[in-house]
Tab-separated table of C-alpha atoms in Angstrom:
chain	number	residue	atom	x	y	z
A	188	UNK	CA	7.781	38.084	-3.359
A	189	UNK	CA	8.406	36.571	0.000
A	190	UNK	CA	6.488	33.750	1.265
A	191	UNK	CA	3.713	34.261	3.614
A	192	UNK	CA	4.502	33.992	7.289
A	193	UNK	CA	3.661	30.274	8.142
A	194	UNK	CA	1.765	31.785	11.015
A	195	UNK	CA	-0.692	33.226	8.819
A	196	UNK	CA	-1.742	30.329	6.328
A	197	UNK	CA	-3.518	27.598	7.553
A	198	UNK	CA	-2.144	24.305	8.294
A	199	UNK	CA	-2.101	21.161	5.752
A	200	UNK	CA	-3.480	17.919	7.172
A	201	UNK	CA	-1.916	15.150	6.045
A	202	UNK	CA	-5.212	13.462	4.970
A	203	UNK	CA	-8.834	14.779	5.045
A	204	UNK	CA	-11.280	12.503	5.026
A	205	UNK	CA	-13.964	14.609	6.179
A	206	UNK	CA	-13.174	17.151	3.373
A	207	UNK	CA	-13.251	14.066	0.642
A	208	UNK	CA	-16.672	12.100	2.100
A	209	UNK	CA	-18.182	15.666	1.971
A	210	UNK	CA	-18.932	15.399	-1.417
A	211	UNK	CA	-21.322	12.097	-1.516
A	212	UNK	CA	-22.200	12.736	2.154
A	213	UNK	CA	-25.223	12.028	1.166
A	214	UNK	CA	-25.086	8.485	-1.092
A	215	UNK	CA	-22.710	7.307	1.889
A	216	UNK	CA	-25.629	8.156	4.900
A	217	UNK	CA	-28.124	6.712	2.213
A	218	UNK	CA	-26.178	3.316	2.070
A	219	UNK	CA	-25.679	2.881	5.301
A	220	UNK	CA	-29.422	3.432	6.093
A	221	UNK	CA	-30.256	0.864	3.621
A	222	UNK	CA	-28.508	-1.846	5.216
A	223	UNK	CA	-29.537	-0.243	8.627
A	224	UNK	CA	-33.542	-1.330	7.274
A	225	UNK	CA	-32.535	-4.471	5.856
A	226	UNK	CA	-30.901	-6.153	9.089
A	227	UNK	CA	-28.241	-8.249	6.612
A	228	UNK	CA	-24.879	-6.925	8.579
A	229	UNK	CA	-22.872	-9.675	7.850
A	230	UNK	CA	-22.086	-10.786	4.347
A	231	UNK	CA	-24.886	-11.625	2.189
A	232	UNK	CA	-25.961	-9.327	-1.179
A	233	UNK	CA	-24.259	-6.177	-0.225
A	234	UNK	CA	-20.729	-7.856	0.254
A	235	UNK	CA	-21.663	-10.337	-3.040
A	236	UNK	CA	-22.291	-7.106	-4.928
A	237	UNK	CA	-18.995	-5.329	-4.252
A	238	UNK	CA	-17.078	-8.973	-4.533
A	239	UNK	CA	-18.574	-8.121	-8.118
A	240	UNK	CA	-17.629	-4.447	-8.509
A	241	UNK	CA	-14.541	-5.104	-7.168
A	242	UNK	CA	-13.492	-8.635	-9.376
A	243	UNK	CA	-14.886	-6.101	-12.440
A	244	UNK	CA	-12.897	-3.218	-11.603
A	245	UNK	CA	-8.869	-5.737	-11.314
A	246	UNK	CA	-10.430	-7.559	-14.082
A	247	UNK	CA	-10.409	-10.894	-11.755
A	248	UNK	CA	-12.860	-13.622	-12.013
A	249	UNK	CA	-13.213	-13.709	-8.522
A	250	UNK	CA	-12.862	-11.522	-5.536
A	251	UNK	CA	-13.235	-12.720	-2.172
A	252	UNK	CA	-13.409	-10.318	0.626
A	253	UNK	CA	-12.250	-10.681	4.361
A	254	UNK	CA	-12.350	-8.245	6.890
A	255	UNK	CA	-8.540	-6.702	6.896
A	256	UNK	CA	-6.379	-6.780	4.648
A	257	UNK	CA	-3.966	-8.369	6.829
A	258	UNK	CA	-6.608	-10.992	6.614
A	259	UNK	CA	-6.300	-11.325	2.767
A	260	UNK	CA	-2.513	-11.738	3.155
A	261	UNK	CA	-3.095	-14.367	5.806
A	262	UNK	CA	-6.018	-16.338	3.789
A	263	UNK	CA	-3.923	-16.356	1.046
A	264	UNK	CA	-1.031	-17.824	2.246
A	265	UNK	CA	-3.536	-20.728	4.227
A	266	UNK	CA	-5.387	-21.179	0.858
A	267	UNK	CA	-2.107	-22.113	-0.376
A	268	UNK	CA	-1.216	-24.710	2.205
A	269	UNK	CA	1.685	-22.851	3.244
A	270	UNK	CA	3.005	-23.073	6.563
A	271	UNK	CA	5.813	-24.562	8.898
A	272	UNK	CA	8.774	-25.434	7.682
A	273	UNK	CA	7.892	-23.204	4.174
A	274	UNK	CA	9.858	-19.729	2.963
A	275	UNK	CA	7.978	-17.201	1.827
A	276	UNK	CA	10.237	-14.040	0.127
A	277	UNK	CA	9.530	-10.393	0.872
A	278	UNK	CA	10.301	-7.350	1.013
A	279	UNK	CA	11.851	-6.316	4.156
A	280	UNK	CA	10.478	-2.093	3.706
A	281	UNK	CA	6.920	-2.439	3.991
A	282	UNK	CA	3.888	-2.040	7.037
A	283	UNK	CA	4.471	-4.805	9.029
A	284	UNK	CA	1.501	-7.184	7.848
A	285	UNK	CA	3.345	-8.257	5.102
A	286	UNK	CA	5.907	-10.606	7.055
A	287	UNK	CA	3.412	-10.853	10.334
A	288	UNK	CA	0.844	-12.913	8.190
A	289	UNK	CA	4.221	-15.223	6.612
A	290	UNK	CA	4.940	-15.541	10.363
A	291	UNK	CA	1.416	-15.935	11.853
A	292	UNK	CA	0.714	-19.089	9.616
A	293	UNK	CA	3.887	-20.526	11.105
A	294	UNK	CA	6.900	-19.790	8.060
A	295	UNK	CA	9.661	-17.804	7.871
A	296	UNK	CA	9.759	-14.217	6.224
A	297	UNK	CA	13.046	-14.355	3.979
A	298	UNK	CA	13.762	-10.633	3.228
A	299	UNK	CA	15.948	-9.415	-0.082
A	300	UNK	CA	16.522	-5.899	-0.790
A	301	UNK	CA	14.977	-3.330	-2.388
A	302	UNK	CA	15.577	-1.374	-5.682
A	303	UNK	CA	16.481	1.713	-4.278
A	304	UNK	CA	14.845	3.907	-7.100
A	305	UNK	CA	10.920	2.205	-6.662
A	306	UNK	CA	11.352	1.223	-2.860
A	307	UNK	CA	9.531	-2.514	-4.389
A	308	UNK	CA	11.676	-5.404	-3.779
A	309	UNK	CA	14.729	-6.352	-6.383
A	310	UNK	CA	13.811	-9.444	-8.341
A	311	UNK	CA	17.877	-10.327	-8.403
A	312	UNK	CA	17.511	-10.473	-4.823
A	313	UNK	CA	14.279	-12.438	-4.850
A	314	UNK	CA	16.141	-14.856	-7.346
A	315	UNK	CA	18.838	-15.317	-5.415
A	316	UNK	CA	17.190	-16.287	-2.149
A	317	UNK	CA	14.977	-18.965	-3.855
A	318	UNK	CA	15.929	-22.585	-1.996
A	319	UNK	CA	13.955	-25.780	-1.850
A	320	UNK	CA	11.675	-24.155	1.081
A	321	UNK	CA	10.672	-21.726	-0.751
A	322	UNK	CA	6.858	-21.761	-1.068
A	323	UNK	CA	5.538	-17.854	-2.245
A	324	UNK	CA	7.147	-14.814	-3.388
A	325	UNK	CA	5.274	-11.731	-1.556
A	326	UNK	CA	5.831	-8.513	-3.633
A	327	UNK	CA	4.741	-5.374	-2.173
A	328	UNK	CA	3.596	-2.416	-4.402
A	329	UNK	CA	4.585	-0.031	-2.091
A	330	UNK	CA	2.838	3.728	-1.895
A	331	UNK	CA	0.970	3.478	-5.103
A	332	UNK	CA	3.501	1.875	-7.787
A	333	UNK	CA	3.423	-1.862	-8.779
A	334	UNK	CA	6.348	-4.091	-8.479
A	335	UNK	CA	8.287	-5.306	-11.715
A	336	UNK	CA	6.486	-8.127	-12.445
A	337	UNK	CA	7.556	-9.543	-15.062
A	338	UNK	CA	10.856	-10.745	-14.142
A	339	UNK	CA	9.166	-12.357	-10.759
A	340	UNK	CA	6.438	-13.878	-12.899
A	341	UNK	CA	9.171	-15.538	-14.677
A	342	UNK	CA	11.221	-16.764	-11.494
A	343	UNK	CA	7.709	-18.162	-10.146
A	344	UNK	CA	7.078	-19.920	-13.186
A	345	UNK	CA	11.074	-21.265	-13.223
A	346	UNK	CA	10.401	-22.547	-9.610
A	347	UNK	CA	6.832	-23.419	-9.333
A	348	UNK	CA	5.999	-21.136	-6.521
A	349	UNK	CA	2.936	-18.515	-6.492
A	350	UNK	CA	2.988	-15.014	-6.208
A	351	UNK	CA	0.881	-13.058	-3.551
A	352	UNK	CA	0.293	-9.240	-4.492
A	353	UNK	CA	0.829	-7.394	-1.663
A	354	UNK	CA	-1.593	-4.807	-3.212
A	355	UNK	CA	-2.951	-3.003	-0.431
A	356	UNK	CA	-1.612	0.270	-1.019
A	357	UNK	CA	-2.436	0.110	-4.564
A	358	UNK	CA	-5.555	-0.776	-5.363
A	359	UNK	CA	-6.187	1.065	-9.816
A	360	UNK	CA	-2.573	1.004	-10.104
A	361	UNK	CA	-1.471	-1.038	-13.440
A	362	UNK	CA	1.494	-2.614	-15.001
A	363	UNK	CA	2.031	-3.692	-18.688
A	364	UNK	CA	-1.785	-2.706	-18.817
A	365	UNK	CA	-2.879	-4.930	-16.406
A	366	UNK	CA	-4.936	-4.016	-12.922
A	367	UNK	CA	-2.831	-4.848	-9.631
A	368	UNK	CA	-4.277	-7.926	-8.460
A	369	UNK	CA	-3.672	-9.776	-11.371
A	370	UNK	CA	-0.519	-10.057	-12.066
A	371	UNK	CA	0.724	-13.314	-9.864
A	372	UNK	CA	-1.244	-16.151	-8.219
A	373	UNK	CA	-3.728	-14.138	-6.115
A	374	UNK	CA	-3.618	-9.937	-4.983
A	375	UNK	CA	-4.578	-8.823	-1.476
A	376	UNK	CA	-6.127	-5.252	-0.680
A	377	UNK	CA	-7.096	-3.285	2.014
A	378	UNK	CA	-9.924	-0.821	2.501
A	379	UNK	CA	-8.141	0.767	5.865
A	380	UNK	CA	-9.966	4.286	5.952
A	381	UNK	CA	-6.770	6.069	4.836
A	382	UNK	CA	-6.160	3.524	1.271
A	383	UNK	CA	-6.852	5.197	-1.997
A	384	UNK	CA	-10.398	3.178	-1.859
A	385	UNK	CA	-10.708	3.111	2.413
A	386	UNK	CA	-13.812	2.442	3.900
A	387	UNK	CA	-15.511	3.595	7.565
A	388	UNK	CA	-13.229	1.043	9.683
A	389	UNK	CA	-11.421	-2.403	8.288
A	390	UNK	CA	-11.584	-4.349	5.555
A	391	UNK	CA	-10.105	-6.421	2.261
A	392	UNK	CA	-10.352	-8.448	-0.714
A	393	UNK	CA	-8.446	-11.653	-2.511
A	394	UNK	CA	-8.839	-11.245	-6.057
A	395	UNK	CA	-8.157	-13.713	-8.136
A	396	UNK	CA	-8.955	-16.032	-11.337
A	397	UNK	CA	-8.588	-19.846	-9.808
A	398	UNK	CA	-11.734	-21.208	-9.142
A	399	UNK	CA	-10.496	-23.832	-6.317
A	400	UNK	CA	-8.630	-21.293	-4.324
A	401	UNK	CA	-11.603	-19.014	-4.259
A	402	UNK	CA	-13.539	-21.693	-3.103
A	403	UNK	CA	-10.982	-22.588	-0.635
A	404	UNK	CA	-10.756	-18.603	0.735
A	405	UNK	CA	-14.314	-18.562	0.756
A	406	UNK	CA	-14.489	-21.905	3.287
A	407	UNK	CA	-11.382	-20.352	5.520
A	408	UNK	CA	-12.895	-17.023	5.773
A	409	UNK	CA	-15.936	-18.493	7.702
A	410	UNK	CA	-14.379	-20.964	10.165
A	411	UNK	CA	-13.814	-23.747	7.042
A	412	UNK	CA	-17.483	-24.079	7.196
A	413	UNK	CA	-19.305	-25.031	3.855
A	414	UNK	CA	-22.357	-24.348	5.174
A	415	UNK	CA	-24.824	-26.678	8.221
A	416	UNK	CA	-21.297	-26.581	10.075
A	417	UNK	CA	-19.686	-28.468	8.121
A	418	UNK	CA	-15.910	-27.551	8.758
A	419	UNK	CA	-13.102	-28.908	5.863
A	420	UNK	CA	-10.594	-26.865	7.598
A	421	UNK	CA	-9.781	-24.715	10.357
A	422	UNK	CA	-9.964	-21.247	9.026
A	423	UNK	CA	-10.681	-18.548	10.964
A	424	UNK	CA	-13.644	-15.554	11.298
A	425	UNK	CA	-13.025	-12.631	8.447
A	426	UNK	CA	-16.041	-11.402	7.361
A	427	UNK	CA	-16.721	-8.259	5.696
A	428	UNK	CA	-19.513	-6.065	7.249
A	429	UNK	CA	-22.295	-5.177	4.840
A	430	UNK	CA	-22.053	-1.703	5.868
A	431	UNK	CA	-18.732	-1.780	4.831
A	432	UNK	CA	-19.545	-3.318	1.840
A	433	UNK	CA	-22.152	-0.582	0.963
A	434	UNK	CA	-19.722	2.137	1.833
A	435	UNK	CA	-17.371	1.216	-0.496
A	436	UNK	CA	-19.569	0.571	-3.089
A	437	UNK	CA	-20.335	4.211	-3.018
A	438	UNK	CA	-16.426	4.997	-2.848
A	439	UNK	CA	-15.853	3.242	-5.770
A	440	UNK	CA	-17.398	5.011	-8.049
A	441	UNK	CA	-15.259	8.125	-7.363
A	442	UNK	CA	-12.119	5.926	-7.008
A	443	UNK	CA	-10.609	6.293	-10.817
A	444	UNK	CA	-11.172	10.381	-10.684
A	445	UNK	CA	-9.710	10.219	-7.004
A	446	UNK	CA	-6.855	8.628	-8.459
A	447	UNK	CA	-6.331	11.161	-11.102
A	448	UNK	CA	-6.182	13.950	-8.362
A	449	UNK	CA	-3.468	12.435	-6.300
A	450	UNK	CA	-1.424	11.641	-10.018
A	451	UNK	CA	-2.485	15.304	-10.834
A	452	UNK	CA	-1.179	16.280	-7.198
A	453	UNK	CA	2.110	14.035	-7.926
A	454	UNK	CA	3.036	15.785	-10.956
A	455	UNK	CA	2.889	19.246	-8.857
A	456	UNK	CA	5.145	18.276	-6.403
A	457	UNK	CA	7.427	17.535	-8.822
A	458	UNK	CA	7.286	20.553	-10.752
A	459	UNK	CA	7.326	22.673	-7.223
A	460	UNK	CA	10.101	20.713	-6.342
A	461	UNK	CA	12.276	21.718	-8.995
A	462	UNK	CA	10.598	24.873	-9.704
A	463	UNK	CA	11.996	25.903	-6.143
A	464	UNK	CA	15.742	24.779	-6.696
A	465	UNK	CA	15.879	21.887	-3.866
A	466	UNK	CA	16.418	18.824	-6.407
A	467	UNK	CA	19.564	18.303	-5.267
A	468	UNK	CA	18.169	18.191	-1.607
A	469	UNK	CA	15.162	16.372	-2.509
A	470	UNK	CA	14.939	13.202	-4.414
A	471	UNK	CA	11.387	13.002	-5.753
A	472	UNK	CA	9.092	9.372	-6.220
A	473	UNK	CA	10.295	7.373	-9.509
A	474	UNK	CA	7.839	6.474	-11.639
A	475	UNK	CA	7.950	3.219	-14.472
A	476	UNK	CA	6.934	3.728	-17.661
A	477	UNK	CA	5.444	0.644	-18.084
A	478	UNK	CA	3.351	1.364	-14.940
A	479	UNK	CA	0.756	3.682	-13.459
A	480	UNK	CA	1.348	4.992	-10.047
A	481	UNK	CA	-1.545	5.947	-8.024
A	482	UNK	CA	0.245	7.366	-5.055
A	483	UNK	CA	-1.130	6.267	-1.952
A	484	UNK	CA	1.746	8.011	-0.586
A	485	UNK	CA	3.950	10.919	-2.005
A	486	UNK	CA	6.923	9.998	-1.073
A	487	UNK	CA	10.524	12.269	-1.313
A	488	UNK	CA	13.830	11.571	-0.225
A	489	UNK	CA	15.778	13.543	1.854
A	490	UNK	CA	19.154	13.321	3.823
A	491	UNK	CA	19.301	10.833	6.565
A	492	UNK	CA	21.016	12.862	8.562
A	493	UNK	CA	18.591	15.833	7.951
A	494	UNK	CA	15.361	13.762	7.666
A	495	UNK	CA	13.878	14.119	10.926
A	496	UNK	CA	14.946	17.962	11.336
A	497	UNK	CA	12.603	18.595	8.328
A	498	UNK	CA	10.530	15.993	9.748
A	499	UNK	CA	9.882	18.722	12.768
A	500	UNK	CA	10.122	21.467	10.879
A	501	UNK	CA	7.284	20.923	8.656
A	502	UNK	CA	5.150	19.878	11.219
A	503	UNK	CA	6.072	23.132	13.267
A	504	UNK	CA	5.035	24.495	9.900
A	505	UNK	CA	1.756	22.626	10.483
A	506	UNK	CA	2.474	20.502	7.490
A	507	UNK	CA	1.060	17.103	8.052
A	508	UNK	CA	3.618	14.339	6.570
A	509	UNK	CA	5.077	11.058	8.007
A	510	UNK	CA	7.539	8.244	7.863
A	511	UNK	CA	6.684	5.110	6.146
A	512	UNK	CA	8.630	3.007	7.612
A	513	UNK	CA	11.346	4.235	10.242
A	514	UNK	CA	13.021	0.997	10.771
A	515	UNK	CA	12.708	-2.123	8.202
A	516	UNK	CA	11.447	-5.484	9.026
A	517	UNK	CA	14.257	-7.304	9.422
A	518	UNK	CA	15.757	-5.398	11.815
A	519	UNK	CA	12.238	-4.875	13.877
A	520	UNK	CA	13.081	-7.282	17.101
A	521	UNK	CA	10.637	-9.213	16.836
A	522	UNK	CA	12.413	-10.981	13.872
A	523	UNK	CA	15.702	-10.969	15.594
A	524	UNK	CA	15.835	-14.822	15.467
A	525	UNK	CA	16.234	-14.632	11.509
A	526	UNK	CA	19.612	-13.137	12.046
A	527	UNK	CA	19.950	-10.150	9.825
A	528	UNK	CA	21.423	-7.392	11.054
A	529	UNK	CA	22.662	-3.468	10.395
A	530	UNK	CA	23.968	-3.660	6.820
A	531	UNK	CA	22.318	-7.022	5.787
A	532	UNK	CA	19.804	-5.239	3.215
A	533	UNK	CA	21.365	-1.653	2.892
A	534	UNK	CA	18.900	-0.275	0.263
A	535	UNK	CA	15.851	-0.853	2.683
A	536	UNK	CA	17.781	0.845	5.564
A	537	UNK	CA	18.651	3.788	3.413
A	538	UNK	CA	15.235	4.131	2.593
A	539	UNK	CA	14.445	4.118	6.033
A	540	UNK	CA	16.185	6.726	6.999
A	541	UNK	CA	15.926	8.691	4.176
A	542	UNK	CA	11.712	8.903	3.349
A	543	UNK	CA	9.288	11.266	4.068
A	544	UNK	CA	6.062	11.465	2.820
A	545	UNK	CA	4.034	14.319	1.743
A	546	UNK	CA	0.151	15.641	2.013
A	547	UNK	CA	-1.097	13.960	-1.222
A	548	UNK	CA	-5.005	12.881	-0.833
A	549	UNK	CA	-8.196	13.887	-3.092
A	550	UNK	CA	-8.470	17.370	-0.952
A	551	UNK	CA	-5.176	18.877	-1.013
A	552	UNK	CA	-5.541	21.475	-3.488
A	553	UNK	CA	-3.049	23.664	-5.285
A	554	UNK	CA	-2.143	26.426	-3.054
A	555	UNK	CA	-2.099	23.743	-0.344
A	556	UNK	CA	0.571	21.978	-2.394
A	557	UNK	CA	2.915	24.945	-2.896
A	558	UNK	CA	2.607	25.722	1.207
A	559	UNK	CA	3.840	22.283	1.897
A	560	UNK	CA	6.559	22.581	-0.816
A	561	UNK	CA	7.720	26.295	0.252
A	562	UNK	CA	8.048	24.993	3.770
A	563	UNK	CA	9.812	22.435	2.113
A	564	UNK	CA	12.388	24.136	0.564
A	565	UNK	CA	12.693	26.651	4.045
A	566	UNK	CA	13.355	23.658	6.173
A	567	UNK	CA	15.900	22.588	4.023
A	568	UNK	CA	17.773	25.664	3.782
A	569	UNK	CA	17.723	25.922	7.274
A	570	UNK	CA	19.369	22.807	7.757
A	571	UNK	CA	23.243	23.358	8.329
A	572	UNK	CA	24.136	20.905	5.391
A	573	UNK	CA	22.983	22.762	3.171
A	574	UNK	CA	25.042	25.759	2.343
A	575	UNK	CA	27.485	22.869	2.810
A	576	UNK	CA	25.798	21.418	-0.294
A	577	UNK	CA	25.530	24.376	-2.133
A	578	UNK	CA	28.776	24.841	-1.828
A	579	UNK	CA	29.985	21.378	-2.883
């Protein structure tokens, strides 16, 4: 049967939030209205309570929350005394928080590749960049699926060093069993509208399980103040908004079956993908055994030297999708003076040019999911490499 004309279906945002907060419209107007009677906007029992939910849910003894999460990256590398002079590791295909918060507390991002098949960062590579400088290894669980831990856990143990869970795309994700967040020294999330748990404007957490560092994060959140302005260091202002806090307390009760939906949603693609011949064309997201990805993005690979045609095409189509990221960190100019260059980390550049991510949020039902994937497949056969493909 052929496929409907594009100009006939409706388009596919690439996220809906108004379509997923329709459900518990209601519990989210009701929470705001509470805090709106009690005048507590700032901290105080609503933010305490999700700290709770949230240190409960990661299985953490503590959570600490801040008001970004580039904020819990930056806390966390202050709470560790880490700063001029100190190397912190990363990976170099990630947003760009990940290395601005290494540079913003005054050290220097040190970026290793990527494994090519997870898009997390290559634990040979982290090994072999460790020098006396180093002070943190930064792992990012990139669009949903943890890093491989274990191996890091052991080079941080070897070496001394902590490990900061760049865990703000991945907030129910596991590994080995075990909730992102802990699995190193300390995990940061963020609750940036679009995350798998987002709330109504900024926000993020620290979770953790040593008692003096969440003491310390709780000091540098607030100025270093202790309380009667007091100050034992100079931290900075990161508080979370008690609206916020009661937003996402409502969110997270639906988080675990929103999580389902977008695995649910993953395992579609994947069967449209090869259902519709294009495997060859289009390299779908790995996933670990050992690990559960929650797929905060869906994303394929494609051709660099087709991406951005299908890029256009689909949204011509009125598919919503996006790159995440178009260039890699350490070739962004801002980080010129670190001197990498074209070809210094080749499987982040690939990646680069190669990723494109699909419609994959709590909302984008089945017959939403086959439009984006038959538009899919047309765009790619209507890209001149590939009859030359086919042919191959």
């Amino acid at each position: 049967m052929a496929s409907a004309d594009p100009a006939d279906t409706p388009p596919v945002p690439f996220i809906d939030l108004s379509a997923q907060h329709a459900p518990i419209s209601g519990e989210l107007v009701g929470a705001v209205s509470r805090i709106l009677e009690t005048g507590q906007f700032i901290l105080g029992d609503e933010v305490r309570a999700l700290e709770a939910d949230i240190a409960e849910y990661c299985d953490a003894r503590y959570a600490i929350s801040c008001a970004s999460g580039t904020d819990a990256l930056v806390l966390s590398l202050m709470s560790l005394g880490i700063g001029a002079g100190d190397e912190v590791i990363t990976s170099p295909f990630t947003f760009f928080a990940t290395a601005g918060a290494i540079h913003r507390v005054g050290a220097k991002p040190v970026f290793v590749d990527i494994d090519p098949a997870s898009f997390n960062i290559c634990p040979e590579a982290a090994a072999a960049a460790i020098t006396e400088n180093t002070r943190a290894i930064i792992p990012v669980h990139l669009f949903g699926q943890t890093a491989d831990m274990e191996p890091l856990w052991r080079l941080a143990v070897l070496h001394d060093i902590p490990l900061i869970e760049d865990a703000c795309q991945a907030i129910g994700a596991t590994y080995q069993g075990r909730q992102a967040g802990v699995l190193g020294t300390m995990g940061c999330f963020s609750f940036f509208p679009t995350k798998n748990l987002g709330g109504a404007g900024d926000g993020g957490i620290i979770t953790l399980d040593d008692k003096d560092l969440a003491e310390r994060l709780h000091h540098l959140r607030v100025h270093g103040d202790t309380g009667g302005y007091h100050h034992v260091a100079v931290g900075f202002n990161s508080r979370l908004d008690a609206i916020q806090a009661a937003i996402l307390r409502v969110k997270l009760t639906q988080l675990d079956d929103w999580i389902e939906q977008r695995i649910d949603a993953g395992d579609h693609y994947d069967w449209l993908i090869a259902s519709k011949g294009i495997s060859e064309w289009v390299t779908t997201p790995t996933r670990s055994d050992n690990s559960r990805h929650v797929f905060n993005q869906y994303t394929i690979r494609v051709p660099a030297f087709e991406r951005d045609d299908i890029l256009a095409s689909l949204r011509q189509d009125g598919i919503g999708c996006a790159v995440y990221y178009p260039t890699p960190l350490h070739l962004q100019p801002c980080f010129e003076s670190l001197g990498y260059s074209l070809g210094s980390l080749p499987a982040a550049e690939a990646a680069s040019a190669e990723v494109l991510s699909l419609p994959v949020a709590p909302g984008t039902d089945a017959s939403s999911r086959e439009r984006v994937i038959d538009r899919l497949a047309a765009a790619c056969e209507g890209r001149a490499g590939w009859s030359q493909r086919r042919a191959a």
